[in-house]
Amino acid sequence: MKTSIILKEERSDIISQLENIKDVATTEERDLTSDENSQVDGLLTEVDNLDSKIERAEKMETIKRNAAVVSGVTSTKVEKEVRDYSFQDALAQAATGRIEGLVKEMDQEARNESRYTGQSYKGIGIPSSILTRAAVGTSAGNATQVMAWTDQLEANLVMASAGANFYSGINNMKFPVFSSINSGFVAETGGSAPAANGTATSLTLSPKKCISIVNVSAEAVTQNASIEAALRRNMAQSVASTMESAFLANDDVSNAPTSLFKDATSSATSAISVANVQLMETDTLAADVNLEGSRMAYIMNPAAYADVKALAQVASVSALYDNADKRLNGYFSFITSNLNSGGTAAKTAALFGDFSKVHIAQFGGLDVIYDIYSGAGTGEPRYVLTSLVDAGAVQATTFHKNLEA
């Protein structure tokens, strides 16, 4: 009996045939001929048969693995294969157009996964199961573990450091939001119940397409054994920065997550000061934000950071900013030039609130395209990587900001 991996490769070959038939008809601007329709029907029947075989094979493989665990012998073959997946191999195969082995199997898994995220793959697909696992890279003969792509993405998010929730490899997410709930005491007998109050709404995170482009030759990908870690690290840094630049922008950015900084309630419009810091905190607490269980923090732009470093809580006695713990007035603080992006960089900007109310999501996998045409004039090809992300805050108006006018 064939393994699920071999069956998936066969299914991928049939899908390629179907796509070729469709592409020919599209290029010639015509409908499918009767012969092509018959061929498509036959191929679709083969796909259905293979889907049944794949499902049966996967069930048998799962039973076999579970039996091995029960008997005390744990099978690690599947996990080892996934850990051996290389971004470098995927990029190299995208350049040659010849997809094979584990890259081909994972491409098929990404396409199967896309039915839940709505993602449309134009190049090689890298599924979420790869993005959430560490890899084993090799350089100069030494094996080293490379951090999972989603872990690197989260590590590069300032908001995640401030306490925001991060989710990876998911479909659409919906979070319930209650504006308020009334509770009250009543007599043991008689009396009246508390008046009904508040409304129930929701925050929904849905995929937003983020395009990352990097100029790198096929030779560099093939010849540089240490490029794996750099690819994962720099891709994650770029996606994280682009997403936060929109989410913390001075105004909403088209096709991007809605700006939390724009929606936050303004506490002050003068340059950041001790009084303004205290005002942001009291305004936030007055908005019924509970300190218990919260993740209160400040995010500042470099201009605000430069100013608060010189502020004194009590003149000549204690500083407002603690250099050792990176705390501002007792709360952890973080600095990013993405705050108030699109605004005036020289103006001080600060955001304060409960970052446990912020949710950041990465959906599905990555789509990798090798583009030889855009930079053909200089002979410099590039890779185009598409990821799906979103971010949102429950009760964004409970966050408070100080934006210098």
mmCIF file of N, CA and C in Angstrom, residues 237-340:
data_model
loop_
_atom_site.group_PDB
_atom_site.id
_atom_site.type_symbol
_atom_site.label_atom_id
_atom_site.label_comp_id
_atom_site.label_asym_id
_atom_site.label_seq_id
_atom_site.Cartn_x
_atom_site.Cartn_y
_atom_site.Cartn_z
ATOM 1 N N GLN A 237 10.878 39.663 10.522
ATOM 2 C CA GLN A 237 11.071 41.063 10.918
ATOM 3 C C GLN A 237 10.305 42.002 10.006
ATOM 4 N N SER A 238 10.351 41.737 8.703
ATOM 5 C CA SER A 238 9.689 42.603 7.734
ATOM 6 C C SER A 238 8.173 42.574 7.892
ATOM 7 N N VAL A 239 7.605 41.367 8.042
ATOM 8 C CA VAL A 239 6.151 41.235 8.200
ATOM 9 C C VAL A 239 5.699 41.890 9.500
ATOM 10 N N ALA A 240 6.436 41.657 10.587
ATOM 11 C CA ALA A 240 6.075 42.232 11.885
ATOM 12 C C ALA A 240 6.096 43.757 11.835
ATOM 13 N N SER A 241 7.147 44.326 11.249
ATOM 14 C CA SER A 241 7.268 45.779 11.171
ATOM 15 C C SER A 241 6.166 46.389 10.310
ATOM 16 N N THR A 242 5.860 45.739 9.182
ATOM 17 C CA THR A 242 4.823 46.262 8.286
ATOM 18 C C THR A 242 3.458 46.247 8.967
ATOM 19 N N MET A 243 3.158 45.157 9.675
ATOM 20 C CA MET A 243 1.868 45.062 10.353
ATOM 21 C C MET A 243 1.749 46.092 11.474
ATOM 22 N N GLU A 244 2.794 46.230 12.291
ATOM 23 C CA GLU A 244 2.721 47.193 13.398
ATOM 24 C C GLU A 244 2.743 48.631 12.897
ATOM 25 N N SER A 245 3.410 48.863 11.783
ATOM 26 C CA SER A 245 3.419 50.213 11.213
ATOM 27 C C SER A 245 2.008 50.662 10.858
ATOM 28 N N ALA A 246 1.167 49.717 10.421
ATOM 29 C CA ALA A 246 -0.225 50.041 10.096
ATOM 30 C C ALA A 246 -1.081 50.104 11.356
ATOM 31 N N PHE A 247 -0.898 49.145 12.272
ATOM 32 C CA PHE A 247 -1.738 49.046 13.462
ATOM 33 C C PHE A 247 -1.478 50.180 14.445
ATOM 34 N N LEU A 248 -0.281 50.753 14.389
ATOM 35 C CA LEU A 248 0.069 51.853 15.294
ATOM 36 C C LEU A 248 0.213 53.169 14.541
ATOM 37 N N ALA A 249 -0.348 53.238 13.345
ATOM 38 C CA ALA A 249 -0.179 54.416 12.490
ATOM 39 C C ALA A 249 -1.000 55.602 12.963
ATOM 40 N N ASN A 250 -0.617 56.772 12.460
ATOM 41 C CA ASN A 250 -1.329 58.011 12.753
ATOM 42 C C ASN A 250 -2.756 57.974 12.208
ATOM 43 N N ASP A 251 -2.948 57.236 11.114
ATOM 44 C CA ASP A 251 -4.262 57.114 10.480
ATOM 45 C C ASP A 251 -4.383 55.714 9.887
ATOM 46 N N ASP A 252 -5.603 55.311 9.545
ATOM 47 C CA ASP A 252 -5.804 53.983 8.968
ATOM 48 C C ASP A 252 -5.078 53.850 7.633
ATOM 49 N N VAL A 253 -4.513 52.667 7.388
ATOM 50 C CA VAL A 253 -3.818 52.355 6.141
ATOM 51 C C VAL A 253 -4.714 51.441 5.319
ATOM 52 N N SER A 254 -4.831 51.706 4.025
ATOM 53 C CA SER A 254 -5.703 50.919 3.151
ATOM 54 C C SER A 254 -5.311 49.445 3.168
ATOM 55 N N ASN A 255 -6.324 48.584 3.237
ATOM 56 C CA ASN A 255 -6.166 47.123 3.161
ATOM 57 C C ASN A 255 -5.369 46.542 4.319
ATOM 58 N N ALA A 256 -5.178 47.307 5.380
ATOM 59 C CA ALA A 256 -4.378 46.866 6.521
ATOM 60 C C ALA A 256 -5.254 46.834 7.783
ATOM 61 N N PRO A 257 -4.737 46.301 8.890
ATOM 62 C CA PRO A 257 -5.498 46.339 10.139
ATOM 63 C C PRO A 257 -5.844 47.774 10.540
ATOM 64 N N THR A 258 -7.012 47.954 11.143
ATOM 65 C CA THR A 258 -7.438 49.271 11.606
ATOM 66 C C THR A 258 -6.480 49.782 12.685
ATOM 67 N N SER A 259 -6.104 51.046 12.613
ATOM 68 C CA SER A 259 -5.110 51.605 13.530
ATOM 69 C C SER A 259 -5.653 51.727 14.952
ATOM 70 N N LEU A 260 -4.991 51.068 15.883
ATOM 71 C CA LEU A 260 -5.323 51.210 17.303
ATOM 72 C C LEU A 260 -4.966 52.603 17.793
ATOM 73 N N PHE A 261 -3.829 53.132 17.335
ATOM 74 C CA PHE A 261 -3.391 54.447 17.806
ATOM 75 C C PHE A 261 -4.381 55.533 17.390
ATOM 76 N N LYS A 262 -4.943 55.418 16.193
ATOM 77 C CA LYS A 262 -5.925 56.397 15.747
ATOM 78 C C LYS A 262 -7.185 56.323 16.604
ATOM 79 N N ASP A 263 -7.642 55.093 16.927
ATOM 80 C CA ASP A 263 -8.892 54.913 17.657
ATOM 81 C C ASP A 263 -8.761 55.156 19.150
ATOM 82 N N ALA A 264 -7.520 55.172 19.677
ATOM 83 C CA ALA A 264 -7.325 55.409 21.107
ATOM 84 C C ALA A 264 -7.825 56.799 21.488
ATOM 85 N N THR A 265 -8.294 56.934 22.713
ATOM 86 C CA THR A 265 -8.800 58.215 23.206
ATOM 87 C C THR A 265 -7.643 59.145 23.548
ATOM 88 N N SER A 266 -7.738 60.383 23.123
ATOM 89 C CA SER A 266 -6.668 61.351 23.370
ATOM 90 C C SER A 266 -6.742 61.892 24.801
ATOM 91 N N SER A 267 -5.622 61.812 25.512
ATOM 92 C CA SER A 267 -5.532 62.383 26.862
ATOM 93 C C SER A 267 -4.816 63.725 26.859
ATOM 94 N N ALA A 268 -3.881 63.917 25.910
ATOM 95 C CA ALA A 268 -3.113 65.164 25.872
ATOM 96 C C ALA A 268 -2.562 65.370 24.471
ATOM 97 N N THR A 269 -2.385 66.658 24.119
ATOM 98 C CA THR A 269 -1.854 67.000 22.784
ATOM 99 C C THR A 269 -0.591 67.851 22.873
ATOM 100 N N SER A 270 -0.056 67.984 24.076
ATOM 101 C CA SER A 270 1.221 68.700 24.240
ATOM 102 C C SER A 270 2.348 67.678 24.309
ATOM 103 N N ALA A 271 3.589 68.143 24.345
ATOM 104 C CA ALA A 271 4.734 67.239 24.446
ATOM 105 C C ALA A 271 4.608 66.405 25.710
ATOM 106 N N ILE A 272 5.096 65.190 25.667
ATOM 107 C CA ILE A 272 4.939 64.292 26.799
ATOM 108 C C ILE A 272 5.570 64.897 28.052
ATOM 109 N N SER A 273 4.888 64.709 29.188
ATOM 110 C CA SER A 273 5.341 65.290 30.451
ATOM 111 C C SER A 273 4.875 64.390 31.585
ATOM 112 N N VAL A 274 5.320 64.697 32.804
ATOM 113 C CA VAL A 274 4.880 63.930 33.972
ATOM 114 C C VAL A 274 3.362 64.010 34.103
ATOM 115 N N ALA A 275 2.828 65.208 33.940
ATOM 116 C CA ALA A 275 1.377 65.397 34.066
ATOM 117 C C ALA A 275 0.622 64.600 33.005
ATOM 118 N N ASN A 276 1.157 64.567 31.781
ATOM 119 C CA ASN A 276 0.481 63.839 30.701
ATOM 120 C C ASN A 276 0.526 62.327 30.927
ATOM 121 N N VAL A 277 1.645 61.849 31.445
ATOM 122 C CA VAL A 277 1.763 60.419 31.762
ATOM 123 C C VAL A 277 0.732 60.039 32.820
ATOM 124 N N GLN A 278 0.644 60.840 33.866
ATOM 125 C CA GLN A 278 -0.325 60.552 34.919
ATOM 126 C C GLN A 278 -1.756 60.669 34.406
ATOM 127 N N LEU A 279 -1.990 61.594 33.480
ATOM 128 C CA LEU A 279 -3.330 61.773 32.927
ATOM 129 C C LEU A 279 -3.744 60.565 32.090
ATOM 130 N N MET A 280 -2.829 60.016 31.287
ATOM 131 C CA MET A 280 -3.150 58.819 30.503
ATOM 132 C C MET A 280 -3.546 57.661 31.421
ATOM 133 N N GLU A 281 -2.837 57.537 32.527
ATOM 134 C CA GLU A 281 -3.130 56.439 33.452
ATOM 135 C C GLU A 281 -4.473 56.635 34.140
ATOM 136 N N THR A 282 -4.750 57.824 34.637
ATOM 137 C CA THR A 282 -6.025 58.059 35.325
ATOM 138 C C THR A 282 -7.196 57.971 34.351
ATOM 139 N N ASP A 283 -7.009 58.431 33.122
ATOM 140 C CA ASP A 283 -8.083 58.333 32.121
ATOM 141 C C ASP A 283 -8.381 56.872 31.789
ATOM 142 N N THR A 284 -7.330 56.051 31.715
ATOM 143 C CA THR A 284 -7.515 54.631 31.405
ATOM 144 C C THR A 284 -8.250 53.929 32.542
ATOM 145 N N LEU A 285 -7.870 54.214 33.762
ATOM 146 C CA LEU A 285 -8.541 53.604 34.910
ATOM 147 C C LEU A 285 -9.987 54.085 35.024
ATOM 148 N N ALA A 286 -10.227 55.345 34.658
ATOM 149 C CA ALA A 286 -11.587 55.883 34.689
ATOM 150 C C ALA A 286 -12.484 55.239 33.632
ATOM 151 N N ALA A 287 -11.859 54.596 32.627
ATOM 152 C CA ALA A 287 -12.626 53.902 31.579
ATOM 153 C C ALA A 287 -12.955 52.475 32.002
ATOM 154 N N ASP A 288 -12.897 52.205 33.308
ATOM 155 C CA ASP A 288 -13.251 50.906 33.897
ATOM 156 C C ASP A 288 -12.316 49.780 33.474
ATOM 157 N N VAL A 289 -11.039 50.108 33.251
ATOM 158 C CA VAL A 289 -10.051 49.067 32.980
ATOM 159 C C VAL A 289 -9.560 48.531 34.323
ATOM 160 N N ASN A 290 -9.711 47.232 34.516
ATOM 161 C CA ASN A 290 -9.357 46.598 35.784
ATOM 162 C C ASN A 290 -7.879 46.235 35.790
ATOM 163 N N LEU A 291 -7.144 46.684 36.791
ATOM 164 C CA LEU A 291 -5.711 46.392 36.868
ATOM 165 C C LEU A 291 -5.436 44.917 37.123
ATOM 166 N N GLU A 292 -6.357 44.241 37.834
ATOM 167 C CA GLU A 292 -6.156 42.830 38.140
ATOM 168 C C GLU A 292 -6.257 42.005 36.850
ATOM 169 N N GLY A 293 -5.219 41.245 36.550
ATOM 170 C CA GLY A 293 -5.225 40.396 35.368
ATOM 171 C C GLY A 293 -4.929 41.122 34.080
ATOM 172 N N SER A 294 -4.672 42.415 34.158
ATOM 173 C CA SER A 294 -4.397 43.192 32.948
ATOM 174 C C SER A 294 -2.909 43.144 32.608
ATOM 175 N N ARG A 295 -2.578 43.621 31.416
ATOM 176 C CA ARG A 295 -1.178 43.742 31.005
ATOM 177 C C ARG A 295 -0.979 45.194 30.580
ATOM 178 N N MET A 296 -0.881 46.056 31.559
ATOM 179 C CA MET A 296 -0.751 47.487 31.305
ATOM 180 C C MET A 296 0.676 47.810 30.875
ATOM 181 N N ALA A 297 0.784 48.645 29.858
ATOM 182 C CA ALA A 297 2.118 48.995 29.361
ATOM 183 C C ALA A 297 2.045 50.275 28.544
ATOM 184 N N TYR A 298 3.202 50.876 28.337
ATOM 185 C CA TYR A 298 3.357 52.042 27.465
ATOM 186 C C TYR A 298 4.078 51.618 26.188
ATOM 187 N N ILE A 299 3.693 52.213 25.088
ATOM 188 C CA ILE A 299 4.478 52.143 23.857
ATOM 189 C C ILE A 299 4.764 53.582 23.448
ATOM 190 N N MET A 300 6.031 53.882 23.149
ATOM 191 C CA MET A 300 6.425 55.252 22.801
ATOM 192 C C MET A 300 7.184 55.268 21.480
ATOM 193 N N ASN A 301 7.159 56.412 20.818
ATOM 194 C CA ASN A 301 8.038 56.576 19.664
ATOM 195 C C ASN A 301 9.383 57.122 20.163
ATOM 196 N N PRO A 302 10.435 57.124 19.343
ATOM 197 C CA PRO A 302 11.760 57.571 19.806
ATOM 198 C C PRO A 302 11.774 58.991 20.366
ATOM 199 N N ALA A 303 10.937 59.883 19.822
ATOM 200 C CA ALA A 303 10.910 61.265 20.322
ATOM 201 C C ALA A 303 10.402 61.311 21.758
ATOM 202 N N ALA A 304 9.363 60.546 22.060
ATOM 203 C CA ALA A 304 8.832 60.511 23.427
ATOM 204 C C ALA A 304 9.833 59.855 24.367
ATOM 205 N N TYR A 305 10.489 58.802 23.885
ATOM 206 C CA TYR A 305 11.484 58.118 24.707
ATOM 207 C C TYR A 305 12.613 59.072 25.090
ATOM 208 N N ALA A 306 13.063 59.869 24.146
ATOM 209 C CA ALA A 306 14.143 60.821 24.428
ATOM 210 C C ALA A 306 13.728 61.823 25.497
ATOM 211 N N ASP A 307 12.456 62.220 25.480
ATOM 212 C CA ASP A 307 11.975 63.209 26.455
ATOM 213 C C ASP A 307 11.784 62.601 27.845
ATOM 214 N N VAL A 308 11.174 61.403 27.918
ATOM 215 C CA VAL A 308 10.875 60.833 29.243
ATOM 216 C C VAL A 308 12.144 60.436 29.975
ATOM 217 N N LYS A 309 13.217 60.172 29.241
ATOM 218 C CA LYS A 309 14.474 59.828 29.906
ATOM 219 C C LYS A 309 14.975 60.978 30.780
ATOM 220 N N ALA A 310 14.533 62.180 30.442
ATOM 221 C CA ALA A 310 15.004 63.353 31.187
ATOM 222 C C ALA A 310 13.989 63.854 32.206
ATOM 223 N N LEU A 311 12.797 63.232 32.261
ATOM 224 C CA LEU A 311 11.758 63.710 33.166
ATOM 225 C C LEU A 311 11.990 63.202 34.589
ATOM 226 N N ALA A 312 11.692 64.050 35.563
ATOM 227 C CA ALA A 312 11.817 63.682 36.967
ATOM 228 C C ALA A 312 10.434 63.585 37.595
ATOM 229 N N GLN A 313 10.171 62.468 38.294
ATOM 230 C CA GLN A 313 8.894 62.342 39.007
ATOM 231 C C GLN A 313 8.858 63.310 40.180
ATOM 232 N N VAL A 314 9.963 63.369 40.876
ATOM 233 C CA VAL A 314 10.163 64.366 41.938
ATOM 234 C C VAL A 314 11.492 65.043 41.631
ATOM 235 N N ALA A 315 11.484 66.333 41.451
ATOM 236 C CA ALA A 315 12.675 67.069 41.033
ATOM 237 C C ALA A 315 13.891 66.723 41.895
ATOM 238 N N SER A 316 14.950 66.351 41.226
ATOM 239 C CA SER A 316 16.244 66.046 41.860
ATOM 240 C C SER A 316 16.186 64.848 42.810
ATOM 241 N N VAL A 317 15.079 64.082 42.775
ATOM 242 C CA VAL A 317 14.948 62.943 43.679
ATOM 243 C C VAL A 317 14.795 61.631 42.910
ATOM 244 N N SER A 318 13.761 61.507 42.117
ATOM 245 C CA SER A 318 13.523 60.249 41.406
ATOM 246 C C SER A 318 13.104 60.511 39.964
ATOM 247 N N ALA A 319 13.632 59.688 39.074
ATOM 248 C CA ALA A 319 13.316 59.823 37.659
ATOM 249 C C ALA A 319 11.986 59.144 37.340
ATOM 250 N N LEU A 320 11.280 59.651 36.327
ATOM 251 C CA LEU A 320 10.016 59.046 35.907
ATOM 252 C C LEU A 320 10.280 57.726 35.188
ATOM 253 N N TYR A 321 11.432 57.667 34.478
ATOM 254 C CA TYR A 321 11.767 56.474 33.706
ATOM 255 C C TYR A 321 12.881 55.702 34.395
ATOM 256 N N ASP A 322 12.648 54.385 34.602
ATOM 257 C CA ASP A 322 13.633 53.519 35.240
ATOM 258 C C ASP A 322 14.484 52.862 34.159
ATOM 259 N N ASN A 323 15.751 53.248 34.073
ATOM 260 C CA ASN A 323 16.629 52.730 33.030
ATOM 261 C C ASN A 323 16.913 51.238 33.185
ATOM 262 N N ALA A 324 16.899 50.741 34.417
ATOM 263 C CA ALA A 324 17.220 49.336 34.657
ATOM 264 C C ALA A 324 16.078 48.419 34.224
ATOM 265 N N ASP A 325 14.856 48.747 34.634
ATOM 266 C CA ASP A 325 13.699 47.892 34.343
ATOM 267 C C ASP A 325 12.913 48.319 33.110
ATOM 268 N N LYS A 326 13.324 49.442 32.499
ATOM 269 C CA LYS A 326 12.603 49.975 31.335
ATOM 270 C C LYS A 326 11.139 50.267 31.675
ATOM 271 N N ARG A 327 10.909 50.788 32.870
ATOM 272 C CA ARG A 327 9.555 51.115 33.309
ATOM 273 C C ARG A 327 9.324 52.623 33.254
ATOM 274 N N LEU A 328 8.116 52.994 32.868
ATOM 275 C CA LEU A 328 7.707 54.394 32.865
ATOM 276 C C LEU A 328 6.611 54.555 33.903
ATOM 277 N N ASN A 329 6.918 55.306 34.966
ATOM 278 C CA ASN A 329 5.984 55.521 36.070
ATOM 279 C C ASN A 329 5.475 54.190 36.645
ATOM 280 N N GLY A 330 6.345 53.180 36.669
ATOM 281 C CA GLY A 330 5.991 51.898 37.270
ATOM 282 C C GLY A 330 5.483 50.856 36.295
ATOM 283 N N TYR A 331 5.187 51.242 35.042
ATOM 284 C CA TYR A 331 4.679 50.298 34.044
ATOM 285 C C TYR A 331 5.766 50.015 32.992
ATOM 286 N N PHE A 332 5.801 48.781 32.508
ATOM 287 C CA PHE A 332 6.768 48.449 31.463
ATOM 288 C C PHE A 332 6.516 49.317 30.229
ATOM 289 N N SER A 333 7.593 49.690 29.568
ATOM 290 C CA SER A 333 7.467 50.541 28.380
ATOM 291 C C SER A 333 8.300 49.969 27.237
ATOM 292 N N PHE A 334 7.859 50.244 26.023
ATOM 293 C CA PHE A 334 8.508 49.723 24.828
ATOM 294 C C PHE A 334 8.594 50.837 23.793
ATOM 295 N N ILE A 335 9.634 50.785 22.978
ATOM 296 C CA ILE A 335 9.882 51.867 22.019
ATOM 297 C C ILE A 335 9.857 51.310 20.607
ATOM 298 N N THR A 336 9.155 51.997 19.717
ATOM 299 C CA THR A 336 9.132 51.629 18.310
ATOM 300 C C THR A 336 8.870 52.862 17.452
ATOM 301 N N SER A 337 9.578 52.959 16.349
ATOM 302 C CA SER A 337 9.354 54.063 15.416
ATOM 303 C C SER A 337 8.064 53.873 14.631
ATOM 304 N N ASN A 338 7.422 52.700 14.769
ATOM 305 C CA ASN A 338 6.157 52.460 14.079
ATOM 306 C C ASN A 338 4.993 53.209 14.723
ATOM 307 N N LEU A 339 5.144 53.614 15.996
ATOM 308 C CA LEU A 339 4.073 54.370 16.639
ATOM 309 C C LEU A 339 3.961 55.752 16.004
ATOM 310 N N ASN A 340 2.758 56.101 15.596
ATOM 311 C CA ASN A 340 2.473 57.369 14.904
ATOM 312 C C ASN A 340 3.129 57.417 13.525
#
